[in-house]
Amino acid sequence: MLSLRPEEDEKLRKLLTELNRESKSKIVLLIDKSGQLISRSESPAFSSDDITFASLTAGNVAASEALSKLLGDKNLNHMFTETEDEGIYMILIDDKYILVSIFDKNASNLGIVRVKIKKYYGKLVELLRQIEERIESESSVTEQIDVEDIDLDTLFE
Amino acid sequence: MPFINFATREINCKIVYYGPGLSGKTTNIKWIYDHIKPENKGEMITLATETERTLFFDFVPIEVSNVKGFKVRFHLYTTPGQIIYQASRKLILKGVDGVVFVADSQEERHDANLDTLDDMLENLREYDIDIEDLPLVFQYNKRDLPNVLPVEVLRRDLNRWNSPDFEAVATKGIGVLETFKEITRQVLKKIKR
Ligand SMILES: Nc1nc2c(ncn2[C@@H]2O[C@H](COP(=O)(O)OP(=O)(O)OP(=O)(O)O)[C@@H](O)[C@H]2O)c(=O)[nH]1
Ligand SMILES: [Mg+2]
């Protein structure tokens, strides 16, 4: 089970926010390959639904990966999609996570984004590995969670 | 695999609706989406063909806050039931925390139910997911149609794990909530364990 402690959450967010600023992106997201949004840069101006964005990105990457496998078991490393105004750059980390930068093409470009990601990549990998090690060393995180009194009836109208 | 963030106090889980083509998977999560309060849902995504057959997946994010301070997010996905989309179905199962198998109760669709169940078991095996240990609910849908098999037959042939199961008419919302509540209950119980 993947989990984040408050101090880890803060470190991740700080790192992504710095990367976001330096690469002049609109937002930088860290997603796991099953589609969960793990962390994102502080980017108040980004107003799209980040949860849904994460799920679609993971689907997109999964489909492209499957395509490259069909072409002879080559690994997918990164991919780039663009709209008229925006670029979306996705890069795989440790074959488990996806780092995404969304940038305005008038404010930044693919070259800058890739250079800045390269700069932070090592730090990010190290941080994620530390988190994984911490998770592995813990026997159970869930006793601190009270899920018993979740009332699903309140969800519906 | 659930994802827990202790900073934002959020738990995220992935629930997949699996089943043969046209069994009513999209109808299930669409009904849930339409009846949930706006403040508890995010944006729904459907990746479908012109004829409303699911092409890759549907996605509905649901948020529940509880009094003790944890917020739970359920990410509901449907798979594309048509045989040709076997590769996509496998991709969607990645990291799954619970499965709802939506069977089509009509007699002529029973072979499709069985084939799809085999396909699901195969995909789970490839991800090293043990079905005995996976929250699982069966739904026998389309009970309003004339040519349906008795529930006992569907149960015997499909529900080999004695999982909770429900009859449904998804177009009318019958059985939809019961199914959803049972799978979320199981998923949360497993996190707790
Ligand atoms: N009579 C009846 N029709 C239903 C019921 N549930 C779904 N349908 C209809 O069956 C058709 C297929 O439903 P979908 O929900 O799109 O099926 P699906 O499982 O998502 O199909 P794929 O995306 O192709 O895998 C639609 O026309 C629905 O209105 C039901 O309980 N009774
Ligand atoms: Mg569908």
Tab-separated table of C-alpha atoms and ligand atoms in Angstrom:
chain	number	residue	atom	x	y	z
A	1	MET	CA	0.000	0.000	0.000
A	2	LEU	CA	1.314	3.387	-0.986
A	3	SER	CA	1.210	6.079	1.657
A	4	LEU	CA	2.649	9.516	2.269
A	5	ARG	CA	3.614	11.004	5.634
A	6	PRO	CA	3.045	14.737	6.101
A	7	GLU	CA	6.776	15.510	5.880
A	8	GLU	CA	7.090	13.426	2.708
A	9	ASP	CA	4.071	15.104	1.213
A	10	GLU	CA	5.647	18.460	1.911
A	11	LYS	CA	9.003	17.509	0.404
A	12	LEU	CA	7.371	16.186	-2.723
A	13	ARG	CA	5.171	19.218	-3.125
A	14	LYS	CA	8.108	21.537	-2.624
A	15	LEU	CA	10.165	19.737	-5.215
A	16	LEU	CA	7.362	19.727	-7.764
A	17	THR	CA	6.619	23.390	-7.099
A	18	GLU	CA	10.260	24.334	-7.684
A	19	LEU	CA	10.317	22.304	-10.871
A	20	ASN	CA	7.088	23.945	-11.945
A	21	ARG	CA	8.517	27.414	-11.387
A	22	GLU	CA	11.850	26.786	-13.072
A	23	SER	CA	10.344	25.047	-16.072
A	24	LYS	CA	7.694	27.774	-16.359
A	25	SER	CA	5.010	25.107	-16.467
A	26	LYS	CA	1.399	25.652	-15.505
A	27	ILE	CA	1.473	22.650	-13.237
A	28	VAL	CA	3.599	19.597	-12.533
A	29	LEU	CA	1.898	16.399	-11.391
A	30	LEU	CA	3.179	13.132	-9.986
A	31	ILE	CA	0.914	10.197	-10.735
A	32	ASP	CA	1.215	6.489	-10.176
A	33	LYS	CA	0.726	4.171	-13.117
A	34	SER	CA	-2.644	2.962	-11.900
A	35	GLY	CA	-3.974	6.518	-12.169
A	36	GLN	CA	-3.716	7.917	-8.635
A	37	LEU	CA	-2.581	11.482	-8.223
A	38	ILE	CA	0.237	11.356	-5.669
A	39	SER	CA	1.342	14.953	-5.542
A	40	ARG	CA	1.302	18.177	-7.534
A	41	SER	CA	2.973	21.539	-7.609
A	42	GLU	CA	1.278	24.471	-5.949
A	43	SER	CA	-0.310	26.029	-8.985
A	44	PRO	CA	-3.406	27.946	-7.950
A	45	ALA	CA	-4.112	29.022	-11.508
A	46	PHE	CA	-4.596	25.469	-12.736
A	47	SER	CA	-8.322	24.934	-12.556
A	48	SER	CA	-8.959	21.644	-14.333
A	49	ASP	CA	-9.934	18.565	-12.363
A	50	ASP	CA	-6.522	17.157	-11.421
A	51	ILE	CA	-7.920	13.805	-10.262
A	52	THR	CA	-9.571	13.135	-13.598
A	53	PHE	CA	-6.516	14.438	-15.398
A	54	ALA	CA	-4.366	11.905	-13.526
A	55	SER	CA	-6.614	9.030	-14.472
A	56	LEU	CA	-6.589	9.971	-18.151
A	57	THR	CA	-2.836	10.475	-18.175
A	58	ALA	CA	-2.268	7.025	-16.745
A	59	GLY	CA	-4.601	5.544	-19.362
A	60	ASN	CA	-2.800	7.404	-22.080
A	61	VAL	CA	0.632	6.252	-20.900
A	62	ALA	CA	-0.588	2.668	-20.415
A	63	ALA	CA	-1.938	2.559	-23.965
A	64	SER	CA	1.271	4.010	-25.402
A	65	GLU	CA	3.348	1.569	-23.421
A	66	ALA	CA	1.295	-1.323	-24.720
A	67	LEU	CA	1.797	0.032	-28.227
A	68	SER	CA	5.543	0.166	-27.852
A	69	LYS	CA	5.522	-3.382	-26.487
A	70	LEU	CA	3.627	-4.485	-29.574
A	71	LEU	CA	6.381	-2.968	-31.622
A	72	GLY	CA	8.883	-5.323	-30.059
A	73	ASP	CA	9.052	-4.972	-26.299
A	74	LYS	CA	10.682	-1.593	-26.325
A	75	ASN	CA	10.230	0.416	-23.178
A	76	LEU	CA	8.410	3.684	-23.260
A	77	ASN	CA	10.363	6.446	-21.555
A	78	HIS	CA	8.415	9.579	-22.208
A	79	MET	CA	5.741	11.066	-24.384
A	80	PHE	CA	4.528	14.418	-25.558
A	81	THR	CA	1.067	15.605	-26.487
A	82	GLU	CA	0.107	19.065	-27.553
A	83	THR	CA	-2.962	21.155	-28.047
A	84	GLU	CA	-3.022	24.470	-29.848
A	85	ASP	CA	-1.835	26.378	-26.773
A	86	GLU	CA	-0.468	23.772	-24.410
A	87	GLY	CA	2.162	21.116	-24.252
A	88	ILE	CA	1.815	18.053	-22.035
A	89	TYR	CA	5.055	16.255	-21.350
A	90	MET	CA	5.028	12.906	-19.512
A	91	ILE	CA	8.024	10.962	-18.308
A	92	LEU	CA	8.138	7.613	-16.534
A	93	ILE	CA	9.973	7.281	-13.251
A	94	ASP	CA	11.221	3.914	-12.036
A	95	ASP	CA	8.556	2.296	-14.202
A	96	LYS	CA	6.048	3.044	-11.428
A	97	TYR	CA	5.265	6.718	-11.573
A	98	ILE	CA	4.540	9.319	-14.203
A	99	LEU	CA	5.761	12.889	-13.938
A	100	VAL	CA	3.711	15.327	-16.005
A	101	SER	CA	4.339	18.926	-16.932
A	102	ILE	CA	1.593	20.973	-18.534
A	103	PHE	CA	2.904	24.185	-20.016
A	104	ASP	CA	1.667	27.107	-22.010
A	105	LYS	CA	3.565	27.124	-25.302
A	106	ASN	CA	3.875	30.904	-25.138
A	107	ALA	CA	5.525	30.743	-21.733
A	108	SER	CA	7.781	27.712	-22.053
A	109	ASN	CA	8.798	24.979	-24.443
A	110	LEU	CA	9.626	21.311	-24.507
A	111	GLY	CA	13.374	21.956	-24.367
A	112	ILE	CA	13.226	23.957	-21.147
A	113	VAL	CA	10.830	21.509	-19.545
A	114	ARG	CA	13.044	18.542	-20.328
A	115	VAL	CA	16.206	20.241	-19.103
A	116	LYS	CA	14.553	21.205	-15.817
A	117	ILE	CA	13.074	17.765	-15.326
A	118	LYS	CA	16.520	16.314	-15.864
A	119	LYS	CA	17.823	18.594	-13.142
A	120	TYR	CA	15.243	17.408	-10.589
A	121	TYR	CA	14.874	13.825	-11.737
A	122	GLY	CA	17.550	12.358	-9.466
A	123	LYS	CA	16.206	14.104	-6.377
A	124	LEU	CA	12.718	12.936	-7.133
A	125	VAL	CA	13.774	9.328	-7.626
A	126	GLU	CA	15.707	9.426	-4.375
A	127	LEU	CA	12.763	10.846	-2.473
A	128	LEU	CA	10.391	8.238	-3.897
A	129	ARG	CA	12.788	5.436	-2.993
A	130	GLN	CA	13.049	6.742	0.564
A	131	ILE	CA	9.274	6.741	0.796
A	132	GLU	CA	9.114	3.185	-0.502
A	133	GLU	CA	11.713	2.059	2.005
A	134	ARG	CA	9.804	3.680	4.837
A	135	ILE	CA	6.603	1.941	3.690
A	136	GLU	CA	8.340	-1.402	3.549
A	137	SER	CA	9.777	-1.042	7.024
A	138	GLU	CA	6.373	-0.328	8.530
A	139	SER	CA	4.173	-3.214	9.478
A	140	SER	CA	0.869	-1.425	9.303
A	141	VAL	CA	-0.203	2.140	8.758
A	142	THR	CA	-3.853	1.562	8.941
A	143	GLU	CA	-4.514	1.407	12.640
A	144	GLN	CA	-4.390	5.188	12.581
A	145	ILE	CA	-7.308	5.297	10.212
A	146	ASP	CA	-10.907	5.239	11.225
A	147	VAL	CA	-12.974	4.172	8.279
A	148	GLU	CA	-15.741	2.498	10.238
A	149	ASP	CA	-18.131	5.371	10.419
A	150	ILE	CA	-18.131	6.360	6.798
A	151	ASP	CA	-21.748	6.836	5.836
A	152	LEU	CA	-22.280	6.301	2.144
A	153	ASP	CA	-25.935	7.267	2.348
A	154	THR	CA	-24.993	10.881	2.812
A	155	LEU	CA	-23.451	10.792	-0.657
A	156	PHE	CA	-26.680	10.556	-2.540
A	157	GLU	CA	-29.562	12.912	-2.993
B	1	MET	CA	-3.376	-0.546	-4.389
B	2	PRO	CA	-4.887	2.078	-2.100
B	3	PHE	CA	-2.970	5.320	-1.740
B	4	ILE	CA	-3.054	7.041	1.638
B	5	ASN	CA	-1.884	10.585	2.154
B	6	PHE	CA	-1.466	11.408	5.852
B	7	ALA	CA	-0.858	15.073	5.122
B	8	THR	CA	-4.100	15.732	3.309
B	9	ARG	CA	-5.760	12.834	5.168
B	10	GLU	CA	-6.982	11.164	2.028
B	11	ILE	CA	-7.430	7.546	1.073
B	12	ASN	CA	-7.719	6.698	-2.619
B	13	CYS	CA	-9.025	3.381	-3.933
B	14	LYS	CA	-9.705	1.990	-7.373
B	15	ILE	CA	-12.841	-0.012	-8.135
B	16	VAL	CA	-13.303	-1.636	-11.534
B	17	TYR	CA	-16.617	-2.711	-13.097
B	18	TYR	CA	-15.866	-5.718	-15.294
B	19	GLY	CA	-18.202	-7.782	-17.468
B	20	PRO	CA	-19.167	-8.736	-21.004
B	21	GLY	CA	-20.132	-6.228	-23.677
B	22	LEU	CA	-23.484	-4.485	-23.112
B	23	SER	CA	-23.979	-6.018	-19.650
B	24	GLY	CA	-24.607	-2.564	-18.148
B	25	LYS	CA	-21.294	-1.486	-16.609
B	26	THR	CA	-21.456	2.038	-17.960
B	27	THR	CA	-25.135	2.252	-16.968
B	28	ASN	CA	-24.160	1.377	-13.365
B	29	ILE	CA	-21.568	4.062	-12.887
B	30	LYS	CA	-23.547	6.615	-14.873
B	31	TRP	CA	-26.461	6.062	-12.500
B	32	ILE	CA	-24.191	6.506	-9.504
B	33	TYR	CA	-22.725	9.652	-11.022
B	34	ASP	CA	-26.157	11.118	-11.759
B	35	HIS	CA	-27.438	10.524	-8.244
B	36	ILE	CA	-24.498	11.657	-6.220
B	37	LYS	CA	-24.431	15.128	-4.707
B	38	PRO	CA	-22.356	17.574	-6.758
B	39	GLU	CA	-19.984	18.272	-3.863
B	40	ASN	CA	-19.074	14.586	-3.658
B	41	LYS	CA	-18.057	14.014	-7.245
B	42	GLY	CA	-15.445	15.141	-9.710
B	43	GLU	CA	-15.586	15.075	-13.454
B	44	MET	CA	-16.812	11.933	-15.224
B	45	ILE	CA	-14.893	10.740	-18.256
B	46	THR	CA	-16.243	8.386	-20.900
B	47	LEU	CA	-14.052	7.163	-23.686
B	48	ALA	CA	-16.647	5.633	-25.977
B	49	THR	CA	-17.354	4.966	-29.622
B	50	GLU	CA	-20.011	6.808	-31.627
B	51	THR	CA	-22.450	4.096	-30.603
B	52	GLU	CA	-21.764	4.541	-26.900
B	53	ARG	CA	-19.793	1.354	-26.517
B	54	THR	CA	-16.939	1.844	-24.099
B	55	LEU	CA	-13.731	2.116	-26.084
B	56	PHE	CA	-11.173	2.365	-23.319
B	57	PHE	CA	-12.793	3.156	-19.977
B	58	ASP	CA	-15.274	5.303	-18.064
B	59	PHE	CA	-14.099	7.061	-14.944
B	60	VAL	CA	-16.013	8.546	-12.007
B	61	PRO	CA	-14.230	10.017	-8.972
B	62	ILE	CA	-16.264	10.058	-5.761
B	63	GLU	CA	-15.314	11.703	-2.480
B	64	VAL	CA	-16.581	10.835	0.959
B	65	SER	CA	-15.551	12.730	4.065
B	66	ASN	CA	-16.050	11.137	7.410
B	67	VAL	CA	-16.284	12.734	10.774
B	68	LYS	CA	-12.983	11.437	12.067
B	69	GLY	CA	-11.157	13.446	9.479
B	70	PHE	CA	-10.243	11.077	6.685
B	71	LYS	CA	-11.520	11.701	3.225
B	72	VAL	CA	-11.996	8.639	1.055
B	73	ARG	CA	-11.873	8.812	-2.725
B	74	PHE	CA	-13.286	5.991	-4.765
B	75	HIS	CA	-12.204	5.940	-8.374
B	76	LEU	CA	-14.725	3.943	-10.353
B	77	TYR	CA	-13.675	2.554	-13.710
B	78	THR	CA	-15.511	0.435	-16.252
B	79	THR	CA	-13.766	-1.794	-18.731
B	80	PRO	CA	-14.770	-2.146	-22.388
B	81	GLY	CA	-16.661	-5.437	-22.658
B	82	GLN	CA	-16.256	-6.126	-26.342
B	83	ILE	CA	-13.910	-8.990	-27.102
B	84	ILE	CA	-11.593	-6.895	-29.280
B	85	TYR	CA	-10.633	-4.679	-26.339
B	86	GLN	CA	-8.930	-7.414	-24.317
B	87	ALA	CA	-5.639	-5.466	-24.150
B	88	SER	CA	-7.350	-2.356	-22.770
B	89	ARG	CA	-9.184	-4.335	-20.110
B	90	LYS	CA	-5.927	-5.551	-18.721
B	91	LEU	CA	-4.485	-2.039	-18.509
B	92	ILE	CA	-7.449	-0.827	-16.472
B	93	LEU	CA	-7.093	-3.579	-13.881
B	94	LYS	CA	-3.688	-2.274	-12.886
B	95	GLY	CA	-3.649	-1.407	-9.192
B	96	VAL	CA	-7.269	-2.458	-8.665
B	97	ASP	CA	-8.626	-2.568	-5.092
B	98	GLY	CA	-12.014	-4.113	-5.791
B	99	VAL	CA	-13.992	-5.585	-8.666
B	100	VAL	CA	-17.703	-5.562	-9.482
B	101	PHE	CA	-18.493	-8.229	-12.035
B	102	VAL	CA	-21.598	-7.126	-13.949
B	103	ALA	CA	-23.133	-10.166	-15.620
B	104	ASP	CA	-25.855	-10.052	-18.256
B	105	SER	CA	-28.686	-12.301	-16.995
B	106	GLN	CA	-29.993	-13.118	-20.460
B	107	GLU	CA	-29.606	-16.735	-21.419
B	108	GLU	CA	-27.978	-15.974	-24.769
B	109	ARG	CA	-25.299	-13.872	-23.043
B	110	HIS	CA	-24.244	-16.523	-20.588
B	111	ASP	CA	-21.324	-17.752	-22.664
B	112	ALA	CA	-20.126	-14.173	-22.863
B	113	ASN	CA	-20.332	-13.940	-19.060
B	114	LEU	CA	-18.224	-17.060	-18.688
B	115	ASP	CA	-15.640	-15.993	-21.273
B	116	THR	CA	-15.309	-12.578	-19.684
B	117	LEU	CA	-14.852	-14.085	-16.240
B	118	ASP	CA	-12.048	-16.280	-17.605
B	119	ASP	CA	-10.499	-13.247	-19.221
B	120	MET	CA	-10.639	-11.384	-15.913
B	121	LEU	CA	-9.057	-14.246	-13.979
B	122	GLU	CA	-6.270	-14.443	-16.520
B	123	ASN	CA	-5.597	-10.711	-16.303
B	124	LEU	CA	-5.585	-10.783	-12.503
B	125	ARG	CA	-3.118	-13.655	-12.566
B	126	GLU	CA	-0.826	-11.676	-14.801
B	127	TYR	CA	-0.812	-8.888	-12.223
B	128	ASP	CA	-0.239	-11.445	-9.437
B	129	ILE	CA	-3.524	-10.489	-7.811
B	130	ASP	CA	-5.087	-13.307	-5.832
B	131	ILE	CA	-8.832	-13.251	-6.411
B	132	GLU	CA	-9.408	-14.914	-3.039
B	133	ASP	CA	-7.917	-11.842	-1.468
B	134	LEU	CA	-9.598	-9.256	-3.706
B	135	PRO	CA	-12.823	-7.490	-2.714
B	136	LEU	CA	-15.339	-8.848	-5.214
B	137	VAL	CA	-19.075	-8.425	-5.820
B	138	PHE	CA	-21.287	-9.990	-8.481
B	139	GLN	CA	-24.236	-8.270	-10.063
B	140	TYR	CA	-26.800	-10.111	-12.208
B	141	ASN	CA	-28.148	-7.305	-14.331
B	142	LYS	CA	-31.059	-6.876	-16.720
B	143	ARG	CA	-33.483	-8.775	-14.499
B	144	ASP	CA	-36.356	-6.947	-16.218
B	145	LEU	CA	-35.908	-8.852	-19.473
B	146	PRO	CA	-38.024	-11.924	-20.291
B	147	ASN	CA	-35.321	-14.456	-21.198
B	148	VAL	CA	-33.190	-14.350	-18.056
B	149	LEU	CA	-31.529	-17.297	-16.364
B	150	PRO	CA	-32.477	-18.098	-12.754
B	151	VAL	CA	-30.186	-16.417	-10.247
B	152	GLU	CA	-29.149	-19.834	-8.901
B	153	VAL	CA	-27.673	-20.743	-12.278
B	154	LEU	CA	-25.804	-17.467	-12.611
B	155	ARG	CA	-24.540	-17.789	-9.062
B	156	ARG	CA	-23.385	-21.358	-9.526
B	157	ASP	CA	-21.573	-20.691	-12.793
B	158	LEU	CA	-20.066	-17.293	-12.051
B	159	ASN	CA	-19.842	-16.662	-8.323
B	160	ARG	CA	-17.459	-19.468	-7.440
B	161	TRP	CA	-16.107	-17.546	-4.467
B	162	ASN	CA	-19.401	-17.077	-2.653
B	163	SER	CA	-19.012	-13.337	-2.859
B	164	PRO	CA	-21.948	-11.093	-2.081
B	165	ASP	CA	-24.177	-10.812	-5.143
B	166	PHE	CA	-27.139	-8.711	-6.229
B	167	GLU	CA	-29.854	-8.738	-8.827
B	168	ALA	CA	-30.167	-5.503	-10.742
B	169	VAL	CA	-31.974	-3.471	-13.341
B	170	ALA	CA	-29.310	-0.872	-13.825
B	171	THR	CA	-31.349	1.294	-16.180
B	172	LYS	CA	-33.830	1.836	-13.334
B	173	GLY	CA	-31.161	2.039	-10.657
B	174	ILE	CA	-32.370	-1.155	-9.009
B	175	GLY	CA	-29.496	-2.935	-7.262
B	176	VAL	CA	-26.957	-0.324	-8.329
B	177	LEU	CA	-26.429	1.307	-4.960
B	178	GLU	CA	-26.496	-1.985	-3.077
B	179	THR	CA	-23.707	-3.253	-5.317
B	180	PHE	CA	-21.673	-0.082	-4.925
B	181	LYS	CA	-22.065	-0.003	-1.156
B	182	GLU	CA	-21.008	-3.612	-0.790
B	183	ILE	CA	-17.831	-3.213	-2.835
B	184	THR	CA	-16.825	-0.027	-0.990
B	185	ARG	CA	-17.517	-1.726	2.325
B	186	GLN	CA	-15.218	-4.603	1.385
B	187	VAL	CA	-12.485	-2.316	0.085
B	188	LEU	CA	-12.478	-0.223	3.265
B	189	LYS	CA	-12.515	-3.327	5.420
B	190	LYS	CA	-9.443	-4.603	3.637
B	191	ILE	CA	-7.562	-1.339	4.214
B	192	LYS	CA	-8.427	-1.574	7.867
B	193	ARG	CA	-7.043	-5.072	8.133
C	1	LIG	N1	-33.473	-3.810	-20.212
C	1	LIG	C1	-32.335	-3.435	-19.622
C	1	LIG	N2	-31.386	-2.821	-20.337
C	1	LIG	C2	-30.244	-2.448	-19.717
C	1	LIG	C3	-30.032	-2.700	-18.335
C	1	LIG	N3	-28.813	-2.220	-17.995
C	1	LIG	C4	-28.292	-1.686	-19.121
C	1	LIG	N4	-29.153	-1.806	-20.156
C	1	LIG	C5	-28.970	-1.359	-21.556
C	1	LIG	O1	-27.967	-2.155	-22.168
C	1	LIG	C6	-27.215	-1.378	-23.095
C	1	LIG	C7	-25.730	-1.462	-22.785
C	1	LIG	O2	-25.457	-0.853	-21.537
C	1	LIG	P1	-24.006	-0.284	-21.176
C	1	LIG	O3	-24.070	0.168	-19.769
C	1	LIG	O4	-23.563	0.682	-22.203
C	1	LIG	O5	-23.161	-1.621	-21.297
C	1	LIG	P2	-21.597	-1.821	-21.038
C	1	LIG	O6	-21.469	-3.001	-20.154
C	1	LIG	O7	-20.969	-0.561	-20.574
C	1	LIG	O8	-21.100	-2.202	-22.514
C	1	LIG	P3	-19.598	-2.034	-23.147
C	1	LIG	O9	-19.179	-0.644	-22.878
C	1	LIG	O10	-19.711	-2.317	-24.588
C	1	LIG	O11	-18.759	-3.049	-22.474
C	1	LIG	C8	-27.757	0.047	-23.001
C	1	LIG	O12	-28.661	0.257	-24.041
C	1	LIG	C9	-28.457	0.061	-21.651
C	1	LIG	O13	-29.521	0.977	-21.628
C	1	LIG	C10	-31.081	-3.362	-17.597
C	1	LIG	O14	-30.969	-3.636	-16.398
C	1	LIG	N5	-32.184	-3.720	-18.299
C	2	MG	MG	-19.494	0.594	-21.272
